[in-house]
Amino acid sequence: MSGDVRAAMRAIPLGDDYWGYIRDIKDASAAILAPISRGALLGIDSLIGQETLEVEGYCEPWDHPTWVYLGKWRFDNEDDAWPPPKYSYDILNPEIIQIYDRGRLERTKDRTRIQGMKKDEGLCFPGHLVMKIRSLHNMDSDPEEINRFAPLTSNWQPQESSNPI
């Protein structure tokens, strides 16, 4: 991949008129960016180059979209386009560790390979991503309130939003 590949930048309503920001990366993941705003959305120019706080796998709210597309940000190199490797334990044999890295699954029993690696918790629903962003900024999260505008389950219908779009 060359530096010509770009990733979508999105604003995520966090409730209470706050907005968080993500940058799409490969493997249905997003880099959660450090800035948040209240009221007005930040422009893409003020987000490019901002610190990544964490990377999460996510599923976007397709049926009832609330995320705001802001534009695209070019990757400097191939490594930036991928989330860090994650691990999980095999369901049938917990002695086997599955390491997922750059679209490939590797199986091992060597536990030293996962030191410092994040455990794969699967894809977050949009409401869980909102809660993650809020927690990274030391903001309280009320799941009932968040579920009004961001799904916490697959069986969801939007209610009144505290971030009207």
Short mmCIF file of C-alpha atoms in Angstrom, two decimals:
data_model
loop_
_atom_site.label_atom_id
_atom_site.label_comp_id
_atom_site.label_asym_id
_atom_site.label_seq_id
_atom_site.Cartn_x
_atom_site.Cartn_y
_atom_site.Cartn_z
CA MET A 1 0.00 0.00 0.00
CA SER A 2 1.26 3.46 -0.75
CA GLY A 3 0.64 6.73 1.04
CA ASP A 4 -2.26 7.35 -1.35
CA VAL A 5 -4.64 5.24 0.74
CA ARG A 6 -6.96 7.26 2.93
CA ALA A 7 -9.27 6.42 5.80
CA ALA A 8 -12.64 7.92 6.62
CA MET A 9 -12.87 10.23 9.60
CA ARG A 10 -16.14 10.32 11.52
CA ALA A 11 -17.72 12.28 14.35
CA ILE A 12 -19.58 10.12 16.87
CA PRO A 13 -22.37 11.63 19.02
CA LEU A 14 -21.53 10.98 22.68
CA GLY A 15 -24.67 12.51 24.19
CA ASP A 16 -25.03 15.80 26.09
CA ASP A 17 -24.05 17.60 22.85
CA TYR A 18 -20.53 16.12 22.94
CA TRP A 19 -18.78 14.59 19.94
CA GLY A 20 -15.96 12.06 19.75
CA TYR A 21 -13.87 11.32 16.68
CA ILE A 22 -12.61 8.15 15.01
CA ARG A 23 -10.48 7.23 12.03
CA ASP A 24 -11.35 4.03 10.20
CA ILE A 25 -8.59 1.46 9.91
CA LYS A 26 -8.55 -2.03 8.42
CA ASP A 27 -10.37 -5.05 9.85
CA ALA A 28 -13.56 -3.23 10.94
CA SER A 29 -11.56 -1.22 13.44
CA ALA A 30 -11.28 2.42 14.35
CA ALA A 31 -8.64 4.57 15.96
CA ILE A 32 -10.30 6.61 18.71
CA LEU A 33 -8.79 10.07 18.49
CA ALA A 34 -7.99 12.23 21.51
CA PRO A 35 -10.10 15.32 20.73
CA ILE A 36 -13.72 15.69 21.74
CA SER A 37 -15.91 18.73 21.23
CA ARG A 38 -19.13 20.13 22.60
CA GLY A 39 -21.66 21.75 20.30
CA ALA A 40 -19.94 22.27 16.96
CA LEU A 41 -18.09 19.51 15.17
CA LEU A 42 -14.37 19.84 14.65
CA GLY A 43 -13.21 20.05 11.05
CA ILE A 44 -11.02 17.38 9.52
CA ASP A 45 -8.04 19.75 9.35
CA SER A 46 -8.00 20.03 13.15
CA LEU A 47 -8.19 16.22 13.53
CA ILE A 48 -5.43 15.12 11.15
CA GLY A 49 -2.36 14.12 13.12
CA GLN A 50 -4.16 13.93 16.47
CA GLU A 51 -3.18 11.24 18.99
CA THR A 52 -4.89 7.85 18.94
CA LEU A 53 -6.08 6.90 22.42
CA GLU A 54 -7.14 3.35 21.62
CA VAL A 55 -8.16 1.06 18.79
CA GLU A 56 -11.51 -0.78 18.85
CA GLY A 57 -13.30 -3.14 16.53
CA TYR A 58 -16.75 -1.79 15.74
CA CYS A 59 -19.89 -2.18 13.67
CA GLU A 60 -21.36 1.02 12.26
CA PRO A 61 -25.06 1.89 12.76
CA TRP A 62 -26.20 1.20 9.18
CA ASP A 63 -29.97 1.15 9.73
CA HIS A 64 -30.12 4.39 11.70
CA PRO A 65 -26.88 6.27 11.05
CA THR A 66 -25.87 8.93 13.54
CA TRP A 67 -22.17 9.19 12.70
CA VAL A 68 -21.06 12.17 10.65
CA TYR A 69 -18.59 11.65 7.82
CA LEU A 70 -15.93 14.38 7.93
CA GLY A 71 -13.57 13.43 5.12
CA LYS A 72 -10.48 11.27 4.63
CA TRP A 73 -7.01 11.22 6.15
CA ARG A 74 -4.09 9.72 4.24
CA PHE A 75 -2.01 6.94 5.84
CA ASP A 76 1.71 7.59 5.98
CA ASN A 77 2.59 3.89 5.76
CA GLU A 78 1.16 0.35 5.69
CA ASP A 79 1.56 -0.21 9.44
CA ASP A 80 -0.68 2.75 10.29
CA ALA A 81 -3.55 1.22 8.32
CA TRP A 82 -3.77 -1.91 10.51
CA PRO A 83 -4.94 -2.32 14.10
CA PRO A 84 -2.45 -3.80 16.54
CA PRO A 85 -2.55 -7.62 16.84
CA LYS A 86 -5.10 -9.10 19.23
CA TYR A 87 -5.47 -12.53 20.76
CA SER A 88 -8.24 -14.85 21.89
CA TYR A 89 -8.38 -18.36 23.28
CA ASP A 90 -9.68 -21.25 21.23
CA ILE A 91 -13.22 -22.12 22.38
CA LEU A 92 -12.65 -25.88 22.28
CA ASN A 93 -9.10 -25.85 23.67
CA PRO A 94 -8.16 -22.85 25.86
CA GLU A 95 -4.49 -23.93 25.74
CA ILE A 96 -4.46 -22.75 22.12
CA ILE A 97 -4.10 -19.03 21.62
CA GLN A 98 -5.32 -17.44 18.41
CA ILE A 99 -3.44 -14.31 17.36
CA TYR A 100 -5.16 -12.16 14.77
CA ASP A 101 -2.78 -9.85 12.93
CA ARG A 102 -3.12 -8.12 9.56
CA GLY A 103 -6.03 -10.25 8.42
CA ARG A 104 -4.39 -13.55 9.36
CA LEU A 105 -5.10 -15.93 12.23
CA GLU A 106 -2.19 -17.78 13.79
CA ARG A 107 -2.54 -20.48 16.42
CA THR A 108 0.06 -21.03 19.15
CA LYS A 109 0.49 -22.35 22.68
CA ASP A 110 3.29 -19.90 23.46
CA ARG A 111 1.76 -17.49 26.02
CA THR A 112 4.82 -15.22 25.89
CA ARG A 113 3.73 -14.13 22.40
CA ILE A 114 0.70 -12.27 23.78
CA GLN A 115 2.47 -10.20 26.45
CA GLY A 116 1.36 -6.59 26.08
CA MET A 117 -1.24 -7.56 23.44
CA LYS A 118 -4.92 -6.65 23.87
CA LYS A 119 -7.44 -9.49 24.14
CA ASP A 120 -9.93 -9.56 21.27
CA GLU A 121 -13.32 -8.68 22.70
CA GLY A 122 -15.05 -8.77 19.31
CA LEU A 123 -16.80 -5.91 17.55
CA CYS A 124 -18.53 -3.25 19.66
CA PHE A 125 -21.98 -2.02 18.94
CA PRO A 126 -22.10 1.76 18.47
CA GLY A 127 -23.35 2.29 22.04
CA HIS A 128 -20.37 0.42 23.43
CA LEU A 129 -18.04 2.54 21.30
CA VAL A 130 -19.72 5.66 22.76
CA MET A 131 -19.18 4.29 26.27
CA LYS A 132 -15.52 3.53 25.47
CA ILE A 133 -14.89 7.05 24.13
CA ARG A 134 -16.65 8.59 27.14
CA SER A 135 -14.58 6.47 29.55
CA LEU A 136 -11.33 7.48 27.81
CA HIS A 137 -12.30 11.10 28.61
CA ASN A 138 -13.36 10.32 32.20
CA MET A 139 -17.02 10.97 31.37
CA ASP A 140 -19.77 8.99 33.07
CA SER A 141 -21.88 6.69 30.91
CA ASP A 142 -25.53 5.91 31.50
CA PRO A 143 -26.31 2.91 29.26
CA GLU A 144 -30.03 3.74 29.27
CA GLU A 145 -29.37 7.27 28.01
CA ILE A 146 -26.78 6.13 25.48
CA ASN A 147 -29.17 3.49 24.14
CA ARG A 148 -31.54 6.34 23.14
CA PHE A 149 -29.17 7.39 20.32
CA ALA A 150 -26.63 4.57 19.93
CA PRO A 151 -27.50 0.85 19.83
CA LEU A 152 -26.18 -1.44 22.54
CA THR A 153 -27.83 -4.46 20.90
CA SER A 154 -28.83 -5.62 17.44
CA ASN A 155 -32.54 -5.22 18.24
CA TRP A 156 -32.66 -1.41 18.40
CA GLN A 157 -34.78 1.52 17.31
CA PRO A 158 -33.58 5.11 17.79
CA GLN A 159 -35.24 7.35 20.36
CA GLU A 160 -34.77 11.01 21.07
CA SER A 161 -31.14 12.00 20.64
CA SER A 162 -29.14 14.39 22.76
CA ASN A 163 -26.99 15.01 19.64
CA PRO A 164 -29.58 15.86 16.97
CA ILE A 165 -28.22 15.39 13.49
#
